[in-house]
mmCIF file of C-alpha atoms in Angstrom:
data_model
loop_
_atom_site.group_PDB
_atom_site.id
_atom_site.type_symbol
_atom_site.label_atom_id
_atom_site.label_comp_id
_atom_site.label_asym_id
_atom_site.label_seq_id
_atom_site.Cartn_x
_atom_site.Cartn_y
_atom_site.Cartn_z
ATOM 1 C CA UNK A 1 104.192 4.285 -73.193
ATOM 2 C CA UNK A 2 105.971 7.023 -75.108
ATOM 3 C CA UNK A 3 105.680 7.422 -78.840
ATOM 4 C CA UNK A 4 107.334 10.363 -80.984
ATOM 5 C CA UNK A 5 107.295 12.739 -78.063
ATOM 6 C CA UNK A 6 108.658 12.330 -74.661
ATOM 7 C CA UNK A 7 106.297 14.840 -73.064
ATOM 8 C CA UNK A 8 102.942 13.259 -71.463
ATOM 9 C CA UNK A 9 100.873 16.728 -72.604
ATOM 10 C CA UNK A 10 101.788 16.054 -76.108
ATOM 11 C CA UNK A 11 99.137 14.983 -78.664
ATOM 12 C CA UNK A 12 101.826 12.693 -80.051
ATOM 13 C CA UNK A 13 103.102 11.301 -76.726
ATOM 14 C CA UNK A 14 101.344 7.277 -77.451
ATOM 15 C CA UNK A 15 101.657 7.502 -81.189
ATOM 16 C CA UNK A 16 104.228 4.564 -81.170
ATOM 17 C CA UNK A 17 102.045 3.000 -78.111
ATOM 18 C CA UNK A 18 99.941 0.821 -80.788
ATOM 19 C CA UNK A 19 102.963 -0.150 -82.677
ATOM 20 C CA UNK A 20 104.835 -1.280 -80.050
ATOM 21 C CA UNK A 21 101.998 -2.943 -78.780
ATOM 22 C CA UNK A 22 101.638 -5.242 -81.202
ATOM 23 C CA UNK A 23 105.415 -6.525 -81.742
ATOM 24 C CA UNK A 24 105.227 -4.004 -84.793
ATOM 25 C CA UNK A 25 107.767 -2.011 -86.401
ATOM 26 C CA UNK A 26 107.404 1.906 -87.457
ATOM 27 C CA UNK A 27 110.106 3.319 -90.322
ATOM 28 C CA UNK A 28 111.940 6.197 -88.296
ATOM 29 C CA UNK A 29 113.171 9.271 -90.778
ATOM 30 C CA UNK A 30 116.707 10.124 -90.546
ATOM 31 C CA UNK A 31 117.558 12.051 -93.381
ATOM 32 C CA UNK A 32 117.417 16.023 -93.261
ATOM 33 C CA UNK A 33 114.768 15.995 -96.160
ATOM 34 C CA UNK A 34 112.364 13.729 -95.143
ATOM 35 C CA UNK A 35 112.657 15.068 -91.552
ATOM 36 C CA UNK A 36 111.916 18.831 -92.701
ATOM 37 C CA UNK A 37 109.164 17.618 -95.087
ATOM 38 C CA UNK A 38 107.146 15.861 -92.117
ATOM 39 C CA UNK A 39 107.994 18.111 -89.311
ATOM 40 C CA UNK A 40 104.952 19.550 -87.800
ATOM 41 C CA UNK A 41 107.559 22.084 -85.019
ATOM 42 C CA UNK A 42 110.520 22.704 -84.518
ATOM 43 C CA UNK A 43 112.565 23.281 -81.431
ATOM 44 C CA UNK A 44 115.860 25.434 -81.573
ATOM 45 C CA UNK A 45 117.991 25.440 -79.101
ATOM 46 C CA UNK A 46 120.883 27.986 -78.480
ATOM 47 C CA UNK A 47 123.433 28.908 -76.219
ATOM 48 C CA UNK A 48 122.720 31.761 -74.060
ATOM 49 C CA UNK A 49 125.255 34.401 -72.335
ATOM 50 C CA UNK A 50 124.077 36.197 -69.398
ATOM 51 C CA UNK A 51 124.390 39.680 -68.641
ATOM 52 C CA UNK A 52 123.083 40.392 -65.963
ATOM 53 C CA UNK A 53 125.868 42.395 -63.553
ATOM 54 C CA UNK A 54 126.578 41.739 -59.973
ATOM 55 C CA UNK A 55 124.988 45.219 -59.708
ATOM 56 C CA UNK A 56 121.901 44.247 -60.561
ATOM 57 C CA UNK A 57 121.773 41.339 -57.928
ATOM 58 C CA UNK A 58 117.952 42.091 -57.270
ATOM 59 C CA UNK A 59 116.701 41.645 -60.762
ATOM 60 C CA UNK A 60 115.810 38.415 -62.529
ATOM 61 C CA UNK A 61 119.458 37.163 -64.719
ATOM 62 C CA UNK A 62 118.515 37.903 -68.709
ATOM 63 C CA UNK A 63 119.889 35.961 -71.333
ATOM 64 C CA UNK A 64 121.224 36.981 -74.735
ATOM 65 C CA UNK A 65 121.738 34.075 -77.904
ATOM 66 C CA UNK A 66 125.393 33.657 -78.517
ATOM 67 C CA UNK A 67 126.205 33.471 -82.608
ATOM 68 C CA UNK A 68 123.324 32.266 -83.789
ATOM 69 C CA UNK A 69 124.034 32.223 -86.786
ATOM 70 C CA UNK A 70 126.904 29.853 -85.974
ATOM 71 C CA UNK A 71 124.415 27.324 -83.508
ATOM 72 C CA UNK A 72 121.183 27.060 -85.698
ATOM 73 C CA UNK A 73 122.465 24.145 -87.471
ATOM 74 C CA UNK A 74 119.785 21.229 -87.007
ATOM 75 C CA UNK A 75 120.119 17.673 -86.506
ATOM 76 C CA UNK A 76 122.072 16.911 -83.464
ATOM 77 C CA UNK A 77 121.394 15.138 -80.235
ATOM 78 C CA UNK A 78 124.457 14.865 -77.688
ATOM 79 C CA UNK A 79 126.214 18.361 -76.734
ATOM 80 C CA UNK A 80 129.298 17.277 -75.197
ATOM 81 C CA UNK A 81 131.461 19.954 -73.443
ATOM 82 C CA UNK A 82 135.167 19.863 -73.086
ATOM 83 C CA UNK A 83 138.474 21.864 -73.011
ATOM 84 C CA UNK A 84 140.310 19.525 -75.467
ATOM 85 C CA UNK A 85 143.354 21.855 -76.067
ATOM 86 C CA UNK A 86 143.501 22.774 -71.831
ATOM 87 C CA UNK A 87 143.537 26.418 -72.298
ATOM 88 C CA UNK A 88 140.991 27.023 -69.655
ATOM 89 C CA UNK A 89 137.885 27.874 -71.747
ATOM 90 C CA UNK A 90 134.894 25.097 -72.277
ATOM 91 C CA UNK A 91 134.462 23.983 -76.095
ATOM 92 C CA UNK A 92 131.799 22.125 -77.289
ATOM 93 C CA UNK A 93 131.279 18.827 -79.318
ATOM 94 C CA UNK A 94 128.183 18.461 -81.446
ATOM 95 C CA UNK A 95 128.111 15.062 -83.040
ATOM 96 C CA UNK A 96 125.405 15.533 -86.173
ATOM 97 C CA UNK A 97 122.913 13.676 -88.701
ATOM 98 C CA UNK A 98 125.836 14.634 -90.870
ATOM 99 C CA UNK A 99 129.316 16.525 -90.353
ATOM 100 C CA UNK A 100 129.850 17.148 -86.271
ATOM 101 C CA UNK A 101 130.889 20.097 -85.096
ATOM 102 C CA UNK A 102 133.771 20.988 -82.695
ATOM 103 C CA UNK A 103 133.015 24.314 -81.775
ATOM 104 C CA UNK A 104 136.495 25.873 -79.944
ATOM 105 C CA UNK A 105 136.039 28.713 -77.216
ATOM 106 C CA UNK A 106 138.303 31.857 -78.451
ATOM 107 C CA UNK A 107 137.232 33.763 -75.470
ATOM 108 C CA UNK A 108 134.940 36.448 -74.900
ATOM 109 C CA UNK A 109 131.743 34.682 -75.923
ATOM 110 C CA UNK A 110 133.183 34.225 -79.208
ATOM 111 C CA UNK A 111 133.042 30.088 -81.043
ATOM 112 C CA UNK A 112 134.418 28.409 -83.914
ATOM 113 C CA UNK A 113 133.759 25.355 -85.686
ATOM 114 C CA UNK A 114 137.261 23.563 -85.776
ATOM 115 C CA UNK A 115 136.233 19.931 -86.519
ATOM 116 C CA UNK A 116 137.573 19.628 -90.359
ATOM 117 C CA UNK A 117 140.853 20.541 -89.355
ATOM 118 C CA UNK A 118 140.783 18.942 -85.907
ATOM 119 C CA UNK A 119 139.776 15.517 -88.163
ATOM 120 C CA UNK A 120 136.681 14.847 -86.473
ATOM 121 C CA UNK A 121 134.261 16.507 -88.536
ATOM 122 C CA UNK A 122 133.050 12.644 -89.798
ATOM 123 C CA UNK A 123 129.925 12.520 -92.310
ATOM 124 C CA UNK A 124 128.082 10.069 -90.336
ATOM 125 C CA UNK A 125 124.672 9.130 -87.860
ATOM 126 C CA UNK A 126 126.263 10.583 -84.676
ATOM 127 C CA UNK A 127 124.102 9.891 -82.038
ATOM 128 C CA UNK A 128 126.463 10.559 -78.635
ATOM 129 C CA UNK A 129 130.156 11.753 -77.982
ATOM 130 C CA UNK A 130 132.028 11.513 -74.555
ATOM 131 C CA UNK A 131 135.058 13.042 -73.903
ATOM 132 C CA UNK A 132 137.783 10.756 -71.567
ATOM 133 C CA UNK A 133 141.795 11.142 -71.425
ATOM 134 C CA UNK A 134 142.053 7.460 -71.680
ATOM 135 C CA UNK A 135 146.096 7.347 -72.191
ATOM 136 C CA UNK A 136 146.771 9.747 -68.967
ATOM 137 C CA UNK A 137 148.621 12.645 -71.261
ATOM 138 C CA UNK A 138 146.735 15.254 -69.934
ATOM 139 C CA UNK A 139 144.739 15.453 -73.454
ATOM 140 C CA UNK A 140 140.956 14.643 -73.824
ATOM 141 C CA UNK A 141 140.415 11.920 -76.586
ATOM 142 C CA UNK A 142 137.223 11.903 -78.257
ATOM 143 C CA UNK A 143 134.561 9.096 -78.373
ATOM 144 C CA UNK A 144 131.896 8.985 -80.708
ATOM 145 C CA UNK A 145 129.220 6.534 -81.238
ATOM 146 C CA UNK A 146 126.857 6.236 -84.606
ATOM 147 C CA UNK A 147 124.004 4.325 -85.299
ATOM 148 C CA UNK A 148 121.142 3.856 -88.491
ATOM 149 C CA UNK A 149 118.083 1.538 -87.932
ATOM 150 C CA UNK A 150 118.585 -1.686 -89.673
ATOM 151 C CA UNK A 151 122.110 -1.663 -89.645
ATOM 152 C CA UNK A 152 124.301 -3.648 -87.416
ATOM 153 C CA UNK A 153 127.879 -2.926 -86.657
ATOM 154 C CA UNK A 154 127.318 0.856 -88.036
ATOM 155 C CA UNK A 155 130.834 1.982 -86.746
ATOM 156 C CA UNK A 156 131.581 3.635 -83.873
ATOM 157 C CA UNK A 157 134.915 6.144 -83.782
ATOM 158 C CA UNK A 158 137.734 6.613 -80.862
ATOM 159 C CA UNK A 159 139.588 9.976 -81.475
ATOM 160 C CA UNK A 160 142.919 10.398 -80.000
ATOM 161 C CA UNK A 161 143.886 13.897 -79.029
ATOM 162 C CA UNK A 162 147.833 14.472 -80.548
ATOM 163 C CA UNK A 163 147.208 18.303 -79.385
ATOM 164 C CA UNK A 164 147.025 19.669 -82.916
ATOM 165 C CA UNK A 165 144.713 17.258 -84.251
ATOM 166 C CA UNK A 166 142.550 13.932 -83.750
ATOM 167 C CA UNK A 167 143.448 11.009 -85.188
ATOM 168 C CA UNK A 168 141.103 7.817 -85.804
ATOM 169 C CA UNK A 169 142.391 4.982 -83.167
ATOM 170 C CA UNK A 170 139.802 2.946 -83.005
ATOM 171 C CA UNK A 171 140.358 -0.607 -82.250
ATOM 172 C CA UNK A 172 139.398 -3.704 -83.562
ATOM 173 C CA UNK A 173 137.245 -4.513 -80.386
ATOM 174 C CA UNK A 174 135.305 -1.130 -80.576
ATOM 175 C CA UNK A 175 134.537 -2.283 -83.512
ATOM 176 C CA UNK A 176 132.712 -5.596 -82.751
ATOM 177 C CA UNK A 177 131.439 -4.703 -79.775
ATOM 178 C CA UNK A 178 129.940 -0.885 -80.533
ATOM 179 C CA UNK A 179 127.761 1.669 -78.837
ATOM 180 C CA UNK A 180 124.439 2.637 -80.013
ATOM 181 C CA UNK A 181 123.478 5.536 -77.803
ATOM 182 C CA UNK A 182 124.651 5.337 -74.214
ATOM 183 C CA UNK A 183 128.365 5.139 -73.687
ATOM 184 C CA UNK A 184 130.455 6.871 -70.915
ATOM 185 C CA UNK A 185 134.145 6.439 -69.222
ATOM 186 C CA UNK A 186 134.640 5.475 -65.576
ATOM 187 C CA UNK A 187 137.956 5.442 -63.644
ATOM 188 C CA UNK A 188 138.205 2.617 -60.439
ATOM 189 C CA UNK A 189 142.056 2.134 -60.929
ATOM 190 C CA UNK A 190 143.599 5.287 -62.578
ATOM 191 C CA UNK A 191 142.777 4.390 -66.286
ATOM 192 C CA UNK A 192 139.688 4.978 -67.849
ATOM 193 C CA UNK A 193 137.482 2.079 -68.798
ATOM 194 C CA UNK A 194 134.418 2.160 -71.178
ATOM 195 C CA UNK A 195 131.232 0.863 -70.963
ATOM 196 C CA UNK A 196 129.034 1.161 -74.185
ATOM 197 C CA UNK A 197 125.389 0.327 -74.360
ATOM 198 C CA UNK A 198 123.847 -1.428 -77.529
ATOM 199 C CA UNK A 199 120.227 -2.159 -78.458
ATOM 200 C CA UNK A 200 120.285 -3.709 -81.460
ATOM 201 C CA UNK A 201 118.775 -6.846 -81.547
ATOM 202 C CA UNK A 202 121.699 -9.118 -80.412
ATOM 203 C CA UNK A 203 123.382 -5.838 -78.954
ATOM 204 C CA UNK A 204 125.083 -6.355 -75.337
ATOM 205 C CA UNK A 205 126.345 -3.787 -72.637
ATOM 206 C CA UNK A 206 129.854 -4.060 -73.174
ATOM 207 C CA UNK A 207 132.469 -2.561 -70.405
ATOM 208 C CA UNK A 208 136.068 -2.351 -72.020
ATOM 209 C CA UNK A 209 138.826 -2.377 -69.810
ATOM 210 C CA UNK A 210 142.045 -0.074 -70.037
ATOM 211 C CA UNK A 211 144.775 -2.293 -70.100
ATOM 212 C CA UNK A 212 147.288 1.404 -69.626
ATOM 213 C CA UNK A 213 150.582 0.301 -67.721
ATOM 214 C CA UNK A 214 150.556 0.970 -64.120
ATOM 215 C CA UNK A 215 152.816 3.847 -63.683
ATOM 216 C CA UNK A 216 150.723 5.455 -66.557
ATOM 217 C CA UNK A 217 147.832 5.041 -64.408
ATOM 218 C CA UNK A 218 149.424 6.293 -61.575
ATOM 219 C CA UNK A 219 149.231 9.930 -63.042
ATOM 220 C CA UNK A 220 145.872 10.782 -62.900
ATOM 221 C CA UNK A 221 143.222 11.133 -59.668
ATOM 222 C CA UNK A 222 140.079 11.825 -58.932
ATOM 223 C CA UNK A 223 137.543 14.565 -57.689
ATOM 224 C CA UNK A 224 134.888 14.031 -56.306
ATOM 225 C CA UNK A 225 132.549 17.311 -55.856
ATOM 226 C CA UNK A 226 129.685 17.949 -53.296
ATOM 227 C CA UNK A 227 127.690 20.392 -51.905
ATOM 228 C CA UNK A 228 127.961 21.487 -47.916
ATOM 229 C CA UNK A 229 125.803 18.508 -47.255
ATOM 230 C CA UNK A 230 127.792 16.039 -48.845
ATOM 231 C CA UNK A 231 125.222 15.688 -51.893
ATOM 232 C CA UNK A 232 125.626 15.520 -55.533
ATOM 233 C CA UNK A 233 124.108 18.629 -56.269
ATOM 234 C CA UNK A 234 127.234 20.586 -58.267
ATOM 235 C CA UNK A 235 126.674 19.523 -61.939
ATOM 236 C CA UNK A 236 128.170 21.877 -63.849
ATOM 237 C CA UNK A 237 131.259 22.984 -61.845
ATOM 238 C CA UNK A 238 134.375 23.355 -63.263
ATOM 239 C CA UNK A 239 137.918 21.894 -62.291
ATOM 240 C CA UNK A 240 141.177 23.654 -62.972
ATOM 241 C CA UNK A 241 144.422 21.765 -62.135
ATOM 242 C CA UNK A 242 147.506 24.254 -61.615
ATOM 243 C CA UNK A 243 151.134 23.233 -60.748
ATOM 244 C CA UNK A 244 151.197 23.475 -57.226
ATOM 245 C CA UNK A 245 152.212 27.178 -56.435
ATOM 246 C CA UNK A 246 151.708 28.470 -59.354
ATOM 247 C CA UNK A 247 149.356 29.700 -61.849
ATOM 248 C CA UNK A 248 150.586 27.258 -64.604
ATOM 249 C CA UNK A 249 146.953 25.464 -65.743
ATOM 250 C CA UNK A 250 147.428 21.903 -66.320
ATOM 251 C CA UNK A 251 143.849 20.405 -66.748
ATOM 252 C CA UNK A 252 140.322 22.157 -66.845
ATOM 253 C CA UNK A 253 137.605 19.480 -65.976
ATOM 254 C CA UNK A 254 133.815 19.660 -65.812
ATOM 255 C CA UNK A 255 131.703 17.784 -63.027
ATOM 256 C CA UNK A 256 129.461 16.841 -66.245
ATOM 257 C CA UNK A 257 126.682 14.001 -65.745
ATOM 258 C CA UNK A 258 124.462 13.935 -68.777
ATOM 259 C CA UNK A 259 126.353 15.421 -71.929
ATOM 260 C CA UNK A 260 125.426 12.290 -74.032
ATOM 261 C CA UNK A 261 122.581 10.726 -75.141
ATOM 262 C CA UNK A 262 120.855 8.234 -73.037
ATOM 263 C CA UNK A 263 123.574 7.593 -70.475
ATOM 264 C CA UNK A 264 124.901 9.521 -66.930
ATOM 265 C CA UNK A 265 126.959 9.008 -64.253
ATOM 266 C CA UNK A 266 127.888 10.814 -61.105
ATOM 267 C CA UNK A 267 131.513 9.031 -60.986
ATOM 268 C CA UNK A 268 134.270 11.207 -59.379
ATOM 269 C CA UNK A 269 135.951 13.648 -62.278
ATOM 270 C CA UNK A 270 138.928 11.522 -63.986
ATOM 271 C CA UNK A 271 141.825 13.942 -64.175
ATOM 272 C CA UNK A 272 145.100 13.132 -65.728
ATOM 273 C CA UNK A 273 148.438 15.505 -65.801
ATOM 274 C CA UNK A 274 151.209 15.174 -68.020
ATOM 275 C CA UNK A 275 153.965 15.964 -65.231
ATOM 276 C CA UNK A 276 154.582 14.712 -61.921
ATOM 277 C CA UNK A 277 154.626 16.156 -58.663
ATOM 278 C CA UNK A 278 151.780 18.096 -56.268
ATOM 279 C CA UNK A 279 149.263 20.172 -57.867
ATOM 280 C CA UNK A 280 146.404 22.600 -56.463
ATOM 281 C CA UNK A 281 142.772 21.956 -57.281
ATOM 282 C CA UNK A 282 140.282 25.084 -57.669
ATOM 283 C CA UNK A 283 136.584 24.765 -57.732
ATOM 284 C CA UNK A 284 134.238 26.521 -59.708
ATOM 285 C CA UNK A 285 130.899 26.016 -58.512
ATOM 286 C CA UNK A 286 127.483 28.489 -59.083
ATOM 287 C CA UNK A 287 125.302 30.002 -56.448
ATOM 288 C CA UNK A 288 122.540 32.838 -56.222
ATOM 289 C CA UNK A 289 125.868 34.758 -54.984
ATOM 290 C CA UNK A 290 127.902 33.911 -58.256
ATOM 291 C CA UNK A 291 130.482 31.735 -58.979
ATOM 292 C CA UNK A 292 132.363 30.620 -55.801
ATOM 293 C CA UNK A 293 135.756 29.418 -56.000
ATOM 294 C CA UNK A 294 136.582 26.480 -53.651
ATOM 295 C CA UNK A 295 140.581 26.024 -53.385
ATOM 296 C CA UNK A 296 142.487 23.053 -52.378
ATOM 297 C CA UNK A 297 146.464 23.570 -52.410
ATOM 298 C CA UNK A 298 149.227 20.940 -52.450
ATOM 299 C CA UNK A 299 147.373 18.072 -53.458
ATOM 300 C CA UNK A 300 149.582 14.752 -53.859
ATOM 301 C CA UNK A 301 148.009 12.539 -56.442
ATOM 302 C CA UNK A 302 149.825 9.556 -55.239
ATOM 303 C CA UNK A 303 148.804 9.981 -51.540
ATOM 304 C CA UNK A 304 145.074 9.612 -52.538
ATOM 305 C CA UNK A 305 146.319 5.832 -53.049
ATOM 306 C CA UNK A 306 143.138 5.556 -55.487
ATOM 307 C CA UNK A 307 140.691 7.212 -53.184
ATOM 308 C CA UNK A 308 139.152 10.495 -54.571
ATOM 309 C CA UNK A 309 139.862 14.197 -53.608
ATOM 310 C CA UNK A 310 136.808 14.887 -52.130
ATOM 311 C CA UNK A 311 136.204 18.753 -52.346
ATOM 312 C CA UNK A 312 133.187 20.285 -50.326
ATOM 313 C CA UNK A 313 131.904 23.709 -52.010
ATOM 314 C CA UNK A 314 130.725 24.759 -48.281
ATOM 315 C CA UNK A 315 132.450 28.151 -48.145
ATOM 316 C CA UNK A 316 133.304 30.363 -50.678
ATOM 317 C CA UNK A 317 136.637 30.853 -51.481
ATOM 318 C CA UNK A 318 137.445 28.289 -48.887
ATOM 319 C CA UNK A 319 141.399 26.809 -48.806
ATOM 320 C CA UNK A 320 142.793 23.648 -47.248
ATOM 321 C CA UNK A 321 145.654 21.440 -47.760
ATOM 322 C CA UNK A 322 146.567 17.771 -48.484
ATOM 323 C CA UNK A 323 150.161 16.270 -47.663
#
């Protein structure tokens, strides 16, 4: 049984095992001090850009840190990517043993940290953050779970997404019925529910359902992603929603299964627009070739009648239709 480390070579993989063993309890540290004062490594981990070109498609891709100085800020567990403010460009959540971090994409390999002025730059035990539009605006709202040993109830926070800021909407419910680590969204009807797991000691594995109106559901649809052989092998491909016929983005999605902390799921990609009418779906999926662009025009969310758009990345730049 696993103690402080997760990896069976490590000299400290059964230190817990006795413990645990026994029915006993072992005092976990949590605050930056005592962590750094008892640390025997540390592990640092950065984003990395590649730069290897497509002419140098025999050699081995090489990696380069992007802004370290920015990313070497300790402490956090989930990484939750996003594009919150649907300009095409992933941004990335960090909730923190202390303020989060909402770092926004400017382009060209460049972040920064928006979260105090987005409001959700909270001084708290964030343990795991999932992004889900559950009000079918088009907008990604913001769900972050928190959690201190010993303490029930340590509050859990639902940000809504107003486009130039967050605001705190979380409801009474939420708050009785609260996340520890694993929580993630999941569409069956056209509004996201949430399920939320809890280990505390009288903690449950709540699912909350949406109770959005059902024309408001009626906006969004699902993709579903696979590889030639109908597997789910295309984590980390990303969807991009246009106005049928045109250029004009309306959503950027990511086929994302384990952002958070001790919860996944392979669900379909919710995807929510804030007009009606057809739209066409694009693909980005990653191969030893590159990135291949799957295309599928005229898509009409309400003839899916609830089933998902299922989009095969067999070909690349591949283009069919739906009526």
């Amino acid at each position: 049984m696993p103690g402080n480390s997760a990896q069976p070579g490590s000299p400290h993989y059964a230190d817990l095992a006795p413990y645990w063993g026994e029915g006993k309890h072992f005092p976990l540290l949590f605050s930056r001090a005592e962590v750094e004062k008892h640390l025997e490594s540390k592990l640092v981990l950065e984003p990395l850009r590649e730069y290897t070109t497509a002419a140098d498609a025999g050699a081995i891709a090489a990696f380069e840190p992007v802004q370290p100085e920015l990313f070497r800020a300790g402490g956090a567990q989930p990484n939750a990517w996003a594009d919150f403010d649907n300009d095409g460009r992933f941004d990335l959540y960090v909730a923190n043993y202390g303020p989060n971090a909402l770092y926004h994409n400017e382009g060209g390999g460049r972040f920064r940290d928006v979260a105090p002025e987005m409001g959700v730059a909270g001084d708290y035990h964030g343990v795991t953050a999932a992004w889900g539009d559950y009000d079918n605006d088009g907008r990604l709202n913001l769900y972050v779970t928190a959690a201190l040993a010993n303490v029930t109830n340590y509050r859990d926070y639902l940000y809504r997404n107003e486009g130039d800021h967050f605001t705190d909407v979380t409801p009474g419910i939420v708050l009785k019925h609260d996340a520890t680590q694993g929580v993630q969204w999941a569409d069956g009807d056209g509004a996201l529910d949430l399920a939320m797991a809890n280990n505390e000691p009288y903690g449950t594995h709540s699912l909350l359902r949406n109770l959005l109106a059902p024309e408001r559901a009626r906006r969004s649809f699902r993709v579903l992603v696979l590889d030639e052989r109908g597997r789910y092998t295309r984590a980390g491909s990303e969807i991009r929603v246009y106005a049928a016929g045109t250029r004009n983005l309306l959503a950027t999605r990511l086929v994302d299964t384990i952002s958070g902390y001790c919860s996944q799921n392979v669900l379909p990609v919710h995807v929510a627009v804030a007009q009606s009418g057809p739209v066409d779906v694009e693909v980005t999926s990653f191969t030893k070739a590159g990135r291949q662009v799957t295309r599928v025009a005229n898509v009409n969310p309400g003839v899916l009648a609830g089933k998902p758009l299922v989009v095969r990345t067999s070909r690349p730049a591949a283009t069919t239709s739906t009526r």
